[in-house]
Amino acid sequence: MYMHGRPAPLLADRGRADHPRATDRTEAPIRMRPLRPTALATALAAALTTGLLGAPTARADMGQCPPSHFCLWEHLDYTGRLYSSPASVSYIGAEMNDHPSAYWNRTRWWVTPFYDADYQGGCVMKSLGPGASFPRLPEDMNDVISSFLVTSSRIC
């Protein structure tokens, strides 16, 4: 690295009298420490946590479903991404659309899942009563939910 046509002084040279930032000869030179493996591990862990390297599929157990919500999990046995809402949802979004494989109705209401967005395409199954849960949707109901309606009575 160059500064004004000549090599820039190194930080380790600060203790020298001819260093541009030197204050006196008694100042000890600053020593650079090498990057430790733990610092690299910490940086890598932070990158994984923030999703920079892609988040692995984590176990999303039933305890992660908030009270008074209808929860859908991406994979069987309450694993993978978790989607939850306390109210009707006309489209569960591109990340979860046609992916739910498990559910838990923690609302006080009936919940009816639909094949298509905007509550179209017909009911995937009978309306789910309060407290209903299923860790493994049957093959014909697995990975097909796009929307769900929360109502005070059964629809299907």
PDB file of C-alpha atoms in Angstrom, residues 9-10 18 21 27 32-33 39-40 42 48 52 58-60 64 66 77 88 110 114-116 124 128 137 150:
ATOM      1  CA  PRO A   9       4.043   3.145   7.354  1.00  0.00           C
ATOM      2  CA  LEU A  10       3.095  -0.102   9.021  1.00  0.00           C
ATOM      3  CA  ASP A  18      10.198   8.768  12.125  1.00  0.00           C
ATOM      4  CA  ARG A  21       2.005   9.382  14.202  1.00  0.00           C
ATOM      5  CA  GLU A  27       5.671   4.651  23.149  1.00  0.00           C
ATOM      6  CA  MET A  32      -0.684  -7.154  15.347  1.00  0.00           C
ATOM      7  CA  ARG A  33      -2.108 -10.449  16.543  1.00  0.00           C
ATOM      8  CA  ALA A  39     -12.527 -15.785  15.599  1.00  0.00           C
ATOM      9  CA  LEU A  40     -13.019 -17.555  12.280  1.00  0.00           C
ATOM     10  CA  THR A  42     -17.375 -17.113  15.452  1.00  0.00           C
ATOM     11  CA  LEU A  48     -24.942 -19.167   9.374  1.00  0.00           C
ATOM     12  CA  LEU A  52     -25.705 -15.625   4.669  1.00  0.00           C
ATOM     13  CA  ALA A  58     -34.118 -26.869  11.654  1.00  0.00           C
ATOM     14  CA  ARG A  59     -36.369 -28.918  13.865  1.00  0.00           C
ATOM     15  CA  ALA A  60     -39.495 -26.823  14.335  1.00  0.00           C
ATOM     16  CA  GLN A  64     -42.747 -23.114  18.490  1.00  0.00           C
ATOM     17  CA  PRO A  66     -47.713 -19.582  19.289  1.00  0.00           C
ATOM     18  CA  ASP A  77     -43.310 -34.509  12.283  1.00  0.00           C
ATOM     19  CA  SER A  88     -57.386 -16.478   7.806  1.00  0.00           C
ATOM     20  CA  TRP A 110     -62.450 -23.957  12.913  1.00  0.00           C
ATOM     21  CA  PHE A 114     -57.711 -24.950   0.664  1.00  0.00           C
ATOM     22  CA  TYR A 115     -55.806 -26.232  -2.371  1.00  0.00           C
ATOM     23  CA  ASP A 116     -55.463 -22.823  -4.012  1.00  0.00           C
ATOM     24  CA  VAL A 124     -57.976 -30.106   1.277  1.00  0.00           C
ATOM     25  CA  LEU A 128     -60.096 -28.699  11.647  1.00  0.00           C
ATOM     26  CA  LEU A 137     -50.489 -35.511   6.510  1.00  0.00           C
ATOM     27  CA  VAL A 150     -60.515 -19.408  10.104  1.00  0.00           C
TER      28      VAL A 150
END
